Tab-separated table of C-alpha atoms and ligand atoms in Angstrom:
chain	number	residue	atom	x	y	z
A	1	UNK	CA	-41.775	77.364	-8.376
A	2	UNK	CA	-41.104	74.714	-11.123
A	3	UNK	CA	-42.183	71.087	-10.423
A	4	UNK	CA	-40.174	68.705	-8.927
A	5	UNK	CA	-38.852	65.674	-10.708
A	6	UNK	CA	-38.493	62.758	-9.134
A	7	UNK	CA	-36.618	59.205	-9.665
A	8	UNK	CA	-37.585	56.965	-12.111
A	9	UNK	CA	-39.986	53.873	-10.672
A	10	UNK	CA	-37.501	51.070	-9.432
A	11	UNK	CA	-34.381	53.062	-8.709
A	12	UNK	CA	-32.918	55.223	-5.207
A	13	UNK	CA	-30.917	57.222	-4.285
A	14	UNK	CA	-27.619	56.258	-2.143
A	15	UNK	CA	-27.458	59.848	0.222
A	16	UNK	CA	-24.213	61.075	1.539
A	17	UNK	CA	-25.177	60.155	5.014
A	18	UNK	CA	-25.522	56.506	3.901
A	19	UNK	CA	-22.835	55.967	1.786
A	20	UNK	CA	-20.440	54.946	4.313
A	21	UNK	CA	-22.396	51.801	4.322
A	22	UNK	CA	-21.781	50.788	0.655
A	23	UNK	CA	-18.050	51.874	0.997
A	24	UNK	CA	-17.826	49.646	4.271
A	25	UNK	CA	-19.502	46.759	1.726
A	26	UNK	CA	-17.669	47.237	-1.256
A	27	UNK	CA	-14.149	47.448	0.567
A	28	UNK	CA	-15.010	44.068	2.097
A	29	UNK	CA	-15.973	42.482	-0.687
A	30	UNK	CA	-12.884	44.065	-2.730
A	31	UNK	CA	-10.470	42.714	0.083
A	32	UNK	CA	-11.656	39.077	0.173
A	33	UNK	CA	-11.439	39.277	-3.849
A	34	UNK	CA	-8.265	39.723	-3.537
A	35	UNK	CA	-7.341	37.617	-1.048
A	36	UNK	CA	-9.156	34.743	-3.227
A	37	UNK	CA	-6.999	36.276	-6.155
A	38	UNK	CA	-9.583	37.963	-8.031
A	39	UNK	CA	-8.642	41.269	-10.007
A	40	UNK	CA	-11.038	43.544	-10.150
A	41	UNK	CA	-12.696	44.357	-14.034
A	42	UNK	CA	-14.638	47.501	-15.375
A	43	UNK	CA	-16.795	47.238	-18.107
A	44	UNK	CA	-19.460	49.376	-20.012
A	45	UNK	CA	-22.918	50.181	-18.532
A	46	UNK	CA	-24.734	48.928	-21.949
A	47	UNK	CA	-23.490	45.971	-24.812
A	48	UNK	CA	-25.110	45.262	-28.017
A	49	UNK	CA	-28.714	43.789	-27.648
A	50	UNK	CA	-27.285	40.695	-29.311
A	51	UNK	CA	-24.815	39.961	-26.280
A	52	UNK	CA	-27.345	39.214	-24.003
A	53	UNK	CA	-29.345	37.539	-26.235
A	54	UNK	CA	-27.314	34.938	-26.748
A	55	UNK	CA	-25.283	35.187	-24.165
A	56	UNK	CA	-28.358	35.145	-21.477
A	57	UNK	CA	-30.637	33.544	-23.683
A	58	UNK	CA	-33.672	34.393	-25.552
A	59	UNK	CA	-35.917	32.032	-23.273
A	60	UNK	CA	-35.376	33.430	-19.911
A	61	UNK	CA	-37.536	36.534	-18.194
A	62	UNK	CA	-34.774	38.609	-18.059
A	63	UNK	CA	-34.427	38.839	-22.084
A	64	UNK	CA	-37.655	38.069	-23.013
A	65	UNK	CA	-39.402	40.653	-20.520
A	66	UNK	CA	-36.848	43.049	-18.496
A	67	UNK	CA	-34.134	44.373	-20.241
A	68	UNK	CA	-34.010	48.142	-20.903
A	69	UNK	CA	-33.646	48.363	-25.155
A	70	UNK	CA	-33.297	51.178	-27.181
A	71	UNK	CA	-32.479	52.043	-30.702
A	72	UNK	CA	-29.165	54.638	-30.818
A	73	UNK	CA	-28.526	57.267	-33.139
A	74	UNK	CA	-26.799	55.077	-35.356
A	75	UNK	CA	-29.492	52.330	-35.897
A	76	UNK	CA	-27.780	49.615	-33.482
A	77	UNK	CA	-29.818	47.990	-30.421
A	78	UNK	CA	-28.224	48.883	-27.327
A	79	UNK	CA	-29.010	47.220	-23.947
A	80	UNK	CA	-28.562	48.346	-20.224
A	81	UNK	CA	-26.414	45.603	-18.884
A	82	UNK	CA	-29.293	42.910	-17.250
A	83	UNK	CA	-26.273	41.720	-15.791
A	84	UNK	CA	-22.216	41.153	-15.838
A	85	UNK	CA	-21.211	37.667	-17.030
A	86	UNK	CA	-22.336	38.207	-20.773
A	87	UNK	CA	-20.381	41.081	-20.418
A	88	UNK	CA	-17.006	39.881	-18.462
A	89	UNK	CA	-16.898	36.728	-21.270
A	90	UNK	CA	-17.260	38.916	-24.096
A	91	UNK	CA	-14.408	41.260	-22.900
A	92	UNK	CA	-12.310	38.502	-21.647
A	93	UNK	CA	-12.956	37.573	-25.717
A	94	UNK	CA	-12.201	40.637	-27.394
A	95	UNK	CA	-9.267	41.600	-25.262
A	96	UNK	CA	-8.050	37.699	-25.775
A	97	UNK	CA	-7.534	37.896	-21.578
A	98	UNK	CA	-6.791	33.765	-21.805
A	99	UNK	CA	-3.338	34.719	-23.918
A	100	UNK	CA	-2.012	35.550	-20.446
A	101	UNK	CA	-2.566	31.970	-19.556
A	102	UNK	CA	-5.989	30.487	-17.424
A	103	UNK	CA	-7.459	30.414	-15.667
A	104	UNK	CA	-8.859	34.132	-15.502
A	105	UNK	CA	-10.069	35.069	-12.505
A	106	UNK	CA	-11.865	38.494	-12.196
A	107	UNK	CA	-14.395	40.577	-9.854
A	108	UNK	CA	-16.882	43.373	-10.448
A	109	UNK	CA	-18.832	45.787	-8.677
A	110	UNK	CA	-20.891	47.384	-10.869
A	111	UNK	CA	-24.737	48.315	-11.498
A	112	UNK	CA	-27.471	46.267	-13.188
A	113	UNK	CA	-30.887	47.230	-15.198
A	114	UNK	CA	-33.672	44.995	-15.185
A	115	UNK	CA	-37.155	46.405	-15.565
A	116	UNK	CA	-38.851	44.009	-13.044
A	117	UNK	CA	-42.170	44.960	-10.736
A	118	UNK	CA	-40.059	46.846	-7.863
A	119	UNK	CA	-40.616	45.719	-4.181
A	120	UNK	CA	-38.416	45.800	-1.289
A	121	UNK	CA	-35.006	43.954	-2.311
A	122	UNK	CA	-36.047	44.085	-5.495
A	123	UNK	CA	-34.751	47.335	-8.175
A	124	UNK	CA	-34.926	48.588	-11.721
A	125	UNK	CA	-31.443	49.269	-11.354
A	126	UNK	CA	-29.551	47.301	-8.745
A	127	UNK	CA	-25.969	46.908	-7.701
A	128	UNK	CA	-23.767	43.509	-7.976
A	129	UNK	CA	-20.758	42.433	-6.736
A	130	UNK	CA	-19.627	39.408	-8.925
A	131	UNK	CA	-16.784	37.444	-9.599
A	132	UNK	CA	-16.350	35.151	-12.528
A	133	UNK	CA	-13.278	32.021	-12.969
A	134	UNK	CA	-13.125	31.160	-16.411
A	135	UNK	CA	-10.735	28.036	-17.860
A	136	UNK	CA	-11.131	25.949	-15.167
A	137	UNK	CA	-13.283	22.554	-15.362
A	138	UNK	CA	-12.819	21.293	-11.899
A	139	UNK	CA	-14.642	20.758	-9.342
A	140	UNK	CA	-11.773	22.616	-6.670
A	141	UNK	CA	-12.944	25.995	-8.688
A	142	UNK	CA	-16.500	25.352	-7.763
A	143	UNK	CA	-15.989	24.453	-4.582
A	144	UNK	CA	-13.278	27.733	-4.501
A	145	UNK	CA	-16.568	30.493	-5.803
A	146	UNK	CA	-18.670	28.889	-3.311
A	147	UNK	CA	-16.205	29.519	-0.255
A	148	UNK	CA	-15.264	32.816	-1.453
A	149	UNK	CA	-19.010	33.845	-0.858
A	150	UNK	CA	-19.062	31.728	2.500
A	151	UNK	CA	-15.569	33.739	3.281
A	152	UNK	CA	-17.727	37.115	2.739
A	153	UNK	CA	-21.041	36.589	4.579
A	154	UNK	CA	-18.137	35.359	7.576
A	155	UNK	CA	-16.462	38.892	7.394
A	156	UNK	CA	-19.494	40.821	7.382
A	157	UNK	CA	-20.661	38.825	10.437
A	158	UNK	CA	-23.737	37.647	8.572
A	159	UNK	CA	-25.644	34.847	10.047
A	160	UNK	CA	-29.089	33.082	9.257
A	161	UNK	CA	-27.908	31.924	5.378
A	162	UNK	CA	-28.814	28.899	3.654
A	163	UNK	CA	-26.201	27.652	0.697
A	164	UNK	CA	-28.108	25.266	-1.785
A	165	UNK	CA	-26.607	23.452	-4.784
A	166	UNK	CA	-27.901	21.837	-7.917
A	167	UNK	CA	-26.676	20.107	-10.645
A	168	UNK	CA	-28.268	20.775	-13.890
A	169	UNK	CA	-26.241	18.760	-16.233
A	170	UNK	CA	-23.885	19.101	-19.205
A	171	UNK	CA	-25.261	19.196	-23.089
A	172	UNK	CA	-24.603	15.157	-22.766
A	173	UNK	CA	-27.244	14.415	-20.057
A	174	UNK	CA	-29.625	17.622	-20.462
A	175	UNK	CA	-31.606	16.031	-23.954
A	176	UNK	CA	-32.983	13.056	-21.646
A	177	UNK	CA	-33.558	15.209	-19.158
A	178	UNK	CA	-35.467	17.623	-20.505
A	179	UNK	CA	-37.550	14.794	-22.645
A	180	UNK	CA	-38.581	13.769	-19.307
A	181	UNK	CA	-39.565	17.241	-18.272
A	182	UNK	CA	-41.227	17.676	-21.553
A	183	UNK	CA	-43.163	14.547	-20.918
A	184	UNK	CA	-44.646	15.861	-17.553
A	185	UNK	CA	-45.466	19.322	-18.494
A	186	UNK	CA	-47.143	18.197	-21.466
A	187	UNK	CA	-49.415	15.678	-19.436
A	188	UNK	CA	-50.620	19.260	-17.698
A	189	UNK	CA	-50.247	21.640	-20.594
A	190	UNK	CA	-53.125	23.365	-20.099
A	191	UNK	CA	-52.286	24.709	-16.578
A	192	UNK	CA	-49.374	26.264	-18.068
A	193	UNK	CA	-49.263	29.774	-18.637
A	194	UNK	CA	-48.582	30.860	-21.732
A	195	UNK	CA	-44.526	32.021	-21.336
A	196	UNK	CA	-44.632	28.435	-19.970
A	197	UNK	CA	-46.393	27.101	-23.064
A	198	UNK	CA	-43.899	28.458	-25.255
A	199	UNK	CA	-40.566	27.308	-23.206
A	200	UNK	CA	-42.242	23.736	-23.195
A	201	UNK	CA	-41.047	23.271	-26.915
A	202	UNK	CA	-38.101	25.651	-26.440
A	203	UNK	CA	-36.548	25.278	-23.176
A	204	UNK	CA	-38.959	22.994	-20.476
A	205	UNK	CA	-36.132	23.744	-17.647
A	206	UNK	CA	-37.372	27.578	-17.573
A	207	UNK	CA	-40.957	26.367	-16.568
A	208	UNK	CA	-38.924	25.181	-13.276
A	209	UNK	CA	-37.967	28.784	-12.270
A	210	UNK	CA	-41.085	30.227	-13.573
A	211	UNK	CA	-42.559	33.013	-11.253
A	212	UNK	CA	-46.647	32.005	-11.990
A	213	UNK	CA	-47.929	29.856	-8.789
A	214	UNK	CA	-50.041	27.912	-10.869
A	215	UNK	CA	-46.582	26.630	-12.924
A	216	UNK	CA	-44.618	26.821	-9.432
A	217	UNK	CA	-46.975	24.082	-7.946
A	218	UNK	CA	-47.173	22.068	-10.991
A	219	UNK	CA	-43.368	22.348	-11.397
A	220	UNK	CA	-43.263	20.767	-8.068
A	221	UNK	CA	-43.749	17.045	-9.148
A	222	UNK	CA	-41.690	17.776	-11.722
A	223	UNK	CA	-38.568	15.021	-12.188
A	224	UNK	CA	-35.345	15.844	-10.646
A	225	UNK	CA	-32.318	16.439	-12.943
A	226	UNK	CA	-30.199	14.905	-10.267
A	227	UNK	CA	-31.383	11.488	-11.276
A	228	UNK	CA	-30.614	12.338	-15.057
A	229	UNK	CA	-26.912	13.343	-14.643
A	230	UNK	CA	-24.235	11.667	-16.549
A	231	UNK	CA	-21.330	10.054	-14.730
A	232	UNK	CA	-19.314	12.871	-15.366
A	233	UNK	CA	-21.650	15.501	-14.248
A	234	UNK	CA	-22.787	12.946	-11.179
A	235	UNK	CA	-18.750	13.040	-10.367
A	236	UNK	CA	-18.380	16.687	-10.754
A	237	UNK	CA	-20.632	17.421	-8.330
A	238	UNK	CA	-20.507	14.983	-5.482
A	239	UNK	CA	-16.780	16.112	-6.032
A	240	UNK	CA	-17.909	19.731	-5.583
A	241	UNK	CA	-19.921	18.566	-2.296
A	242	UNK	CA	-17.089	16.356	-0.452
A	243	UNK	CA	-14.520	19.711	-0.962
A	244	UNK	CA	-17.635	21.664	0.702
A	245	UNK	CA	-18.230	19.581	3.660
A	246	UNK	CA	-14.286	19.465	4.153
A	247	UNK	CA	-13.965	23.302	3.685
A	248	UNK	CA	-16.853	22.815	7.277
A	249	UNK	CA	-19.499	24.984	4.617
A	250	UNK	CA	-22.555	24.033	4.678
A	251	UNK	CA	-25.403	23.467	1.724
A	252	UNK	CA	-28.223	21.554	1.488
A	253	UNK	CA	-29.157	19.988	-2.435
A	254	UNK	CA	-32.012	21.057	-3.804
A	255	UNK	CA	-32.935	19.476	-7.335
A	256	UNK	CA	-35.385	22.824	-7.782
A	257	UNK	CA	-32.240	25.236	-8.099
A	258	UNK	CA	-32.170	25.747	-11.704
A	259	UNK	CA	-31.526	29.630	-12.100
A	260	UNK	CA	-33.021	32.301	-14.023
A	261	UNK	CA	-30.509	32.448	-16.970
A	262	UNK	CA	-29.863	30.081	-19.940
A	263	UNK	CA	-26.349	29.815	-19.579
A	264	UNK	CA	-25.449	27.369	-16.814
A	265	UNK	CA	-24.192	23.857	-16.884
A	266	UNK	CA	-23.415	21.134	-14.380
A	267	UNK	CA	-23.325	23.396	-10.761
A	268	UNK	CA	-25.544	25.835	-9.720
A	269	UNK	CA	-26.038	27.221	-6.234
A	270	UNK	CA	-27.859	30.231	-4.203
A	271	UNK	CA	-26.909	31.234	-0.610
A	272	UNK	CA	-30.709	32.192	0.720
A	273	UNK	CA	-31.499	34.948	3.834
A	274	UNK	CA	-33.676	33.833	6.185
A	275	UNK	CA	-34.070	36.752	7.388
A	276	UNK	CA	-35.466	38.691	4.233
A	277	UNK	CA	-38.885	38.337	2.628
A	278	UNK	CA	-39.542	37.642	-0.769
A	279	UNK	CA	-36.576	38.681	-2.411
A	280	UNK	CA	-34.248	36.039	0.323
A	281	UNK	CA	-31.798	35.554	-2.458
A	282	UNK	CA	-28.735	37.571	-1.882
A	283	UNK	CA	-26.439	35.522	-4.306
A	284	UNK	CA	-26.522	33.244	-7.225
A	285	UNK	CA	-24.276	31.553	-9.361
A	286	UNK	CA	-22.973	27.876	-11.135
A	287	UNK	CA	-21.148	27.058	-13.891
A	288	UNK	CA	-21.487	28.193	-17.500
A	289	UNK	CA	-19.237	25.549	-19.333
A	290	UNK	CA	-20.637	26.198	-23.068
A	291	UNK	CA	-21.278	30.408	-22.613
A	292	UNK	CA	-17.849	31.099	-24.118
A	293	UNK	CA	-18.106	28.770	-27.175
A	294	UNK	CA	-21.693	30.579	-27.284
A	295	UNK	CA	-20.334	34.252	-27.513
A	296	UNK	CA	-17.250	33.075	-30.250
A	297	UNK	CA	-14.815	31.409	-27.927
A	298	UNK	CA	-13.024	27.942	-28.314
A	299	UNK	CA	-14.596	26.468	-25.884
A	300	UNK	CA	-13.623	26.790	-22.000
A	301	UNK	CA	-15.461	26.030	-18.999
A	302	UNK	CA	-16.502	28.894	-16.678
A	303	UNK	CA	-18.163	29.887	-13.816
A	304	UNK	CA	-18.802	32.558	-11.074
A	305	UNK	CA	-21.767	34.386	-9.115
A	306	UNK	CA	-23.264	37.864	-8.312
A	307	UNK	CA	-24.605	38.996	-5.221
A	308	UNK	CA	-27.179	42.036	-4.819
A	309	UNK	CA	-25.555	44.489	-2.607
A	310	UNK	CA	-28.548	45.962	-1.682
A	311	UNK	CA	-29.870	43.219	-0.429
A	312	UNK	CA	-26.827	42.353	1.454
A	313	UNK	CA	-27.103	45.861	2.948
A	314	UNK	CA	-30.874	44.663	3.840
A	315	UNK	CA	-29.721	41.257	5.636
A	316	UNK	CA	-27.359	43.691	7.746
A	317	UNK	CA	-29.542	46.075	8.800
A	318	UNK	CA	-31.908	43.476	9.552
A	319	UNK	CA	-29.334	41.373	11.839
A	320	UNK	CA	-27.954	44.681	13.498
A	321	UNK	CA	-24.838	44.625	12.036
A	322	UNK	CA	-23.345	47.760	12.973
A	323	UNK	CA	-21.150	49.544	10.398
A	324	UNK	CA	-18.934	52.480	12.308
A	325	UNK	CA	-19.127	55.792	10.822
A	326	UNK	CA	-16.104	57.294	9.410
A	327	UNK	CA	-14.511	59.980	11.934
A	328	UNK	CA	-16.305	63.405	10.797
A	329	UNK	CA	-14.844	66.692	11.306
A	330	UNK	CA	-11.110	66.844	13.569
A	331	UNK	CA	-10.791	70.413	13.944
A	332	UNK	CA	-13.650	73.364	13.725
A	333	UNK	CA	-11.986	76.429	12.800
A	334	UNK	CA	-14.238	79.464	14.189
A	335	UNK	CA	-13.333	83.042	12.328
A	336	UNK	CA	-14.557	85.791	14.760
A	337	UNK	CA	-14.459	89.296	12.958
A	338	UNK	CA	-13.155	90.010	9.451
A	339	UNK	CA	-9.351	90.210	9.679
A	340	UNK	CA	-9.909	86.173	10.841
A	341	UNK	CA	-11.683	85.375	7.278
A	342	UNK	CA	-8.498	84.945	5.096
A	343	UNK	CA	-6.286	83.184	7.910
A	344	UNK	CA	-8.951	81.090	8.814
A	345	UNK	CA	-9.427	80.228	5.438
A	346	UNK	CA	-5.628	79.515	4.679
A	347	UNK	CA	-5.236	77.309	8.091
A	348	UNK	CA	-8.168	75.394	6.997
A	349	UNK	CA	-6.745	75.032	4.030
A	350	UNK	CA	-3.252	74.015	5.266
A	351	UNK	CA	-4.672	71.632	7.951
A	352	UNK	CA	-6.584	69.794	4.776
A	353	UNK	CA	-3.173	69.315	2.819
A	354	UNK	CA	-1.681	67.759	6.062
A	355	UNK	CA	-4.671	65.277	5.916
A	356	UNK	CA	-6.598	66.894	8.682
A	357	UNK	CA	-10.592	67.108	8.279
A	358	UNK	CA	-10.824	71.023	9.253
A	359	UNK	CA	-13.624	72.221	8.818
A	360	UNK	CA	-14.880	76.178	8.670
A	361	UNK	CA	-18.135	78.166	8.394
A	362	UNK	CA	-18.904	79.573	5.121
A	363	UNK	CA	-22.505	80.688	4.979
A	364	UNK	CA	-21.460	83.632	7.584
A	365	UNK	CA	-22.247	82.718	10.461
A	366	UNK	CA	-22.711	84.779	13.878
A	367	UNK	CA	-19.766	82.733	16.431
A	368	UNK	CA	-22.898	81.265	18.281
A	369	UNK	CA	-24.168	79.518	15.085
A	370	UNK	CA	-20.409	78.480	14.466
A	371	UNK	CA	-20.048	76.478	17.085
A	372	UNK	CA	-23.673	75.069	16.921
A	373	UNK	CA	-22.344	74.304	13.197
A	374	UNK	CA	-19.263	72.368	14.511
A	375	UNK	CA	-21.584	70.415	17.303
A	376	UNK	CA	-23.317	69.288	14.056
A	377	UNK	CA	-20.448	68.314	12.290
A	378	UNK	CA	-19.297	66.454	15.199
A	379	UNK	CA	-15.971	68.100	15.340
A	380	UNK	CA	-13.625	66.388	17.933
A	381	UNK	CA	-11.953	69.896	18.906
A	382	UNK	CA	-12.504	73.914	17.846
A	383	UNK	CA	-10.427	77.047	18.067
A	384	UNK	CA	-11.816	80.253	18.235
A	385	UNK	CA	-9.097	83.097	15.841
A	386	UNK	CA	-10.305	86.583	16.024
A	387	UNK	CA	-8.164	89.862	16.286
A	388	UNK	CA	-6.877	88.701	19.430
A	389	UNK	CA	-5.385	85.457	19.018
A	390	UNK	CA	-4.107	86.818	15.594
A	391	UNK	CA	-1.683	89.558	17.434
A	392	UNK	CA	-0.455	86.939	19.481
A	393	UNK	CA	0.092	84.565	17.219
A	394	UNK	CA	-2.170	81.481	19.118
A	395	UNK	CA	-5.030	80.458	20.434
A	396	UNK	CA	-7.093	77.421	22.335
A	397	UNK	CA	-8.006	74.120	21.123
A	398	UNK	CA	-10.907	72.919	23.283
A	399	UNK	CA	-11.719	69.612	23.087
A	400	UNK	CA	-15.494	69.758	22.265
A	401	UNK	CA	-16.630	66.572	24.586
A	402	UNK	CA	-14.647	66.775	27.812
A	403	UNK	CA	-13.973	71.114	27.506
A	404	UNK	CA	-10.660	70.689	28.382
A	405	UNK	CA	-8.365	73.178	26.420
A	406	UNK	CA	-4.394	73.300	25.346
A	407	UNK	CA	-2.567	76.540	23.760
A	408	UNK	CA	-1.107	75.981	20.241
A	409	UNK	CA	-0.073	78.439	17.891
A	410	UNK	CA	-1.890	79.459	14.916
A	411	UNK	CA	0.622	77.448	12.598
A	412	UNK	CA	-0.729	74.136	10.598
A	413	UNK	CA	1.843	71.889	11.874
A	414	UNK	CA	1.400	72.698	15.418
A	415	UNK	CA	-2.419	72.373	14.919
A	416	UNK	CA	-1.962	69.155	13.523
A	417	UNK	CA	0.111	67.676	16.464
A	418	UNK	CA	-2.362	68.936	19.349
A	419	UNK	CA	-5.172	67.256	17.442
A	420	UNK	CA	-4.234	63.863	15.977
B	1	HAM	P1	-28.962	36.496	-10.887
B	1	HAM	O1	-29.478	35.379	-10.066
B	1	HAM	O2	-29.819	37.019	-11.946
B	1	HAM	O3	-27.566	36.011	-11.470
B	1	HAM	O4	-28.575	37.700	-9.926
B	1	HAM	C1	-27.663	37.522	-8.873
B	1	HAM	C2	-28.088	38.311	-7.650
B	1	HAM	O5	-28.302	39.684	-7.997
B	1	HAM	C3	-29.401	37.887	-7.035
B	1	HAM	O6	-29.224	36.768	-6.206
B	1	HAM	C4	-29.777	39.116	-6.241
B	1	HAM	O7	-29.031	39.167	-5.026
B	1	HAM	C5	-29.318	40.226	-7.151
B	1	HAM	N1	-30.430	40.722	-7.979
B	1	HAM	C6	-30.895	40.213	-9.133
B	1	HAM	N2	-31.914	40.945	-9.612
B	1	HAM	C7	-32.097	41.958	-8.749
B	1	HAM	C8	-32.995	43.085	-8.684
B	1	HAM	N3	-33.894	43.336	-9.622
B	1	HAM	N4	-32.885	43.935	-7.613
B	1	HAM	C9	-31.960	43.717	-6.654
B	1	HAM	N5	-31.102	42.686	-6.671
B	1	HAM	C10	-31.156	41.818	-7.696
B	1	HAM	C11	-26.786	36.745	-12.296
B	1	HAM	O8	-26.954	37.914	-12.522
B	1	HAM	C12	-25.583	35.983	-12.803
B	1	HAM	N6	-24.836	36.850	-13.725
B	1	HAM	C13	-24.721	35.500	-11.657
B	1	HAM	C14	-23.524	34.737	-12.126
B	1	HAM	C15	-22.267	35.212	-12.247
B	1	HAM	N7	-23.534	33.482	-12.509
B	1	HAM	C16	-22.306	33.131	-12.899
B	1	HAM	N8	-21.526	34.189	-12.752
């Protein structure tokens, strides 16, 4: 026998007796998009390198150390998308979606690639549900994102979730504040390691979200950006935080909420799981006010957030959430003897086009095995067609759980109305 080949480090498989799970997910997070009035966008599973460069930003670890690269046929650096606002600002560019009018509001479901150390919660390739407002500076579209999310984790029943918000300032307040941060890390350069060495001249907010414990702990004495905001950033978000506390949601500030990704401005905010381990964040987001202007555009505020629907699926199971299963097979057709086969075959078929799950046996079964089969498939009634039944024309459906059975001809229609 040839060797098996398994799946690459960092990635799973979703198997058909889970999937109902992630189709229970996605159609709630779909619904409440809508409801919020986000349309739903598509995009392509790799970009040019140079997207994410700029777009994510050549400091953080996602460009610097995860993405998946590679050279195509043609000479051009390709990426695996590390992730979908690079990509929903560039199309929202190139397809000129703000000639229709702004703001823009869109949603995605789509899969990620970030070559990270795997552990639980954590993938190579990973699934996000995002949604992204773009054209809007206020403060009522911040406060709109954040209750979207709030609306979701309420539908799916989800409890035990912290929502914390940050301000990390505009391009007016951020020099003095990151002089100040500069000032501090340099008094304890030599702790740093040395990705944090380098973002010290660079970029000293990315020692702030930097994964080492050394930098973590040093990071904590670290000054707050809060008190560094200017009045229009200070306004924007105790704005954002009076809407909150009228919408009744919840958050707590935390001045150490600075994100993994270069782009943000002014908000940012995480909704945490208490009940998860390491990986506890199951969504991120803020505002990215200068990312369009970055990637070409006149400039146009922006801002959204992703959620890992793994993890989601994680916090679920965790809590118990029960997810019902989608009703398996109505009808097991059992063929007994060979002049069943093709009638069988065409009822099963006629049953299907009348939106009835029939099922049938097709491996050639013994009528024993059939009806173990249909037990398996958890078929709500059967009906036995062998010579028989065929000369007169009907036959019984027994209702597999209480044994009761009812006469019905061996015509689709009838089948249909004895069984649904
Ligand atoms: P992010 O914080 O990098 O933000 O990712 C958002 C969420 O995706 C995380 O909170 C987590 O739930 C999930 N996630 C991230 N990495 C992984 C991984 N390796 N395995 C499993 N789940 C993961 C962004 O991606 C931004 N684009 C969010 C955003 C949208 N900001 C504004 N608009």
């Amino acid at each position: 026998m040839a060797d098996l080949i398994t799946k690459p480090k960092g990635t799973y498989d979703v198997l058909p007796s889970e999937s109902y799970r992630w189709q229970y997910l996605e159609s709630v997070l779909r619904e409440a998009a809508s409801d919020f009035g986000y349309k739903e966008i598509r995009f392509p599973t790799f970009e040019y390198t140079e997207l994410f460069i700029r777009g994510v930003g050549d400091t953080t670890d996602v460009v610097q150390k995860e993405m998946f690269t590679f050279t195509d046929r043609g000479g051009r650096s390709i990426t695996l998308r590390p992730e979908g606002t690079a990509s929903v600002v560039r199309s929202f560019l190139e397809n000129s979606l703000y000639g229709a009018g702004l703001p823009v509001k869109c949603f995605y479901i789509a899969p990620n690639f970030r070559g990270e150390q795997p552990q639980a919660g954590r993938y190579r390739e990973f699934y996000q549900f995002g949604v992204e407002y773009l054209g809007s500076p206020c403060p009522s579209a911040d406060a709109e994102v954040i209750s979207l999310y709030a609306t979701i984790l309420d539908r799916l029943g989800v409890r035990n979730t912290q929502l914390t918000i940050n301000s990390i300032g505009c391009p007016e307040c951020r020099p003095k504040f990151h002089a100040a941060l500069r000032a501090f890390f340099e008094s304890r350069q030599a702790e740093l390691c040395p990705t944090c060495l380098d973002r010290l001249s660079r970029n000293p907010l990315r020692i702030l979200d930097c994964k080492s414990p050394i930098c973590q702990k040093i990071a904590e004495g670290a000054p707050s950006c809060l008190d560094h905001l200017c009045p229009d950033c200070h306004e924007h978000i105790e704005k954002t935080k009076e809407m909150l506390t009228a919408m009744g949601i919840a958050f707590i500030v935390n001045p150490g909420i600075v994100r993994g990704l270069d782009y943000y401005t002014r908000t940012v905010f995480e909704f945490i799981s208490t009940d998860l381990g390491a990986q506890s964040t199951i969504c991120g987001g803020g505002r990215y006010d200068g990312l369009i202007e970055t990637l070409g555009g006149q400039p146009t505020p922006g801002l959204g957030f992703a959620s890992g629907l793994e993890r989601l699926l994680m916090v679920m199971d965790a809590q118990g959430i029960e997810i019902s299963k989608p009703e398996g097979c109505r009808i097991f057709l059992a063929a007994l003897g060979e002049a069943a086969e093709v009638p069988v075959q065409k009822l099963v078929y006629e049953l299907r086009k009348l939106g009835v799950r029939a099922e049938r046996d097709t491996t050639g079964r013994g009528l024993k095995a059939q009806m173990k089969y249909a037990d398996r498939l958890g078929a709500v009634y059967s009906m036995v067609i062998g010579d028989n039944e065929l000369t007169a024309g009907k036959s019984n459906i027994k209702n597999m759980s209480t044994g009761g059975v009812i006469e019905c001809t061996l015509t689709a229609e009838d089948i249909k109305n004895a069984v649904m």
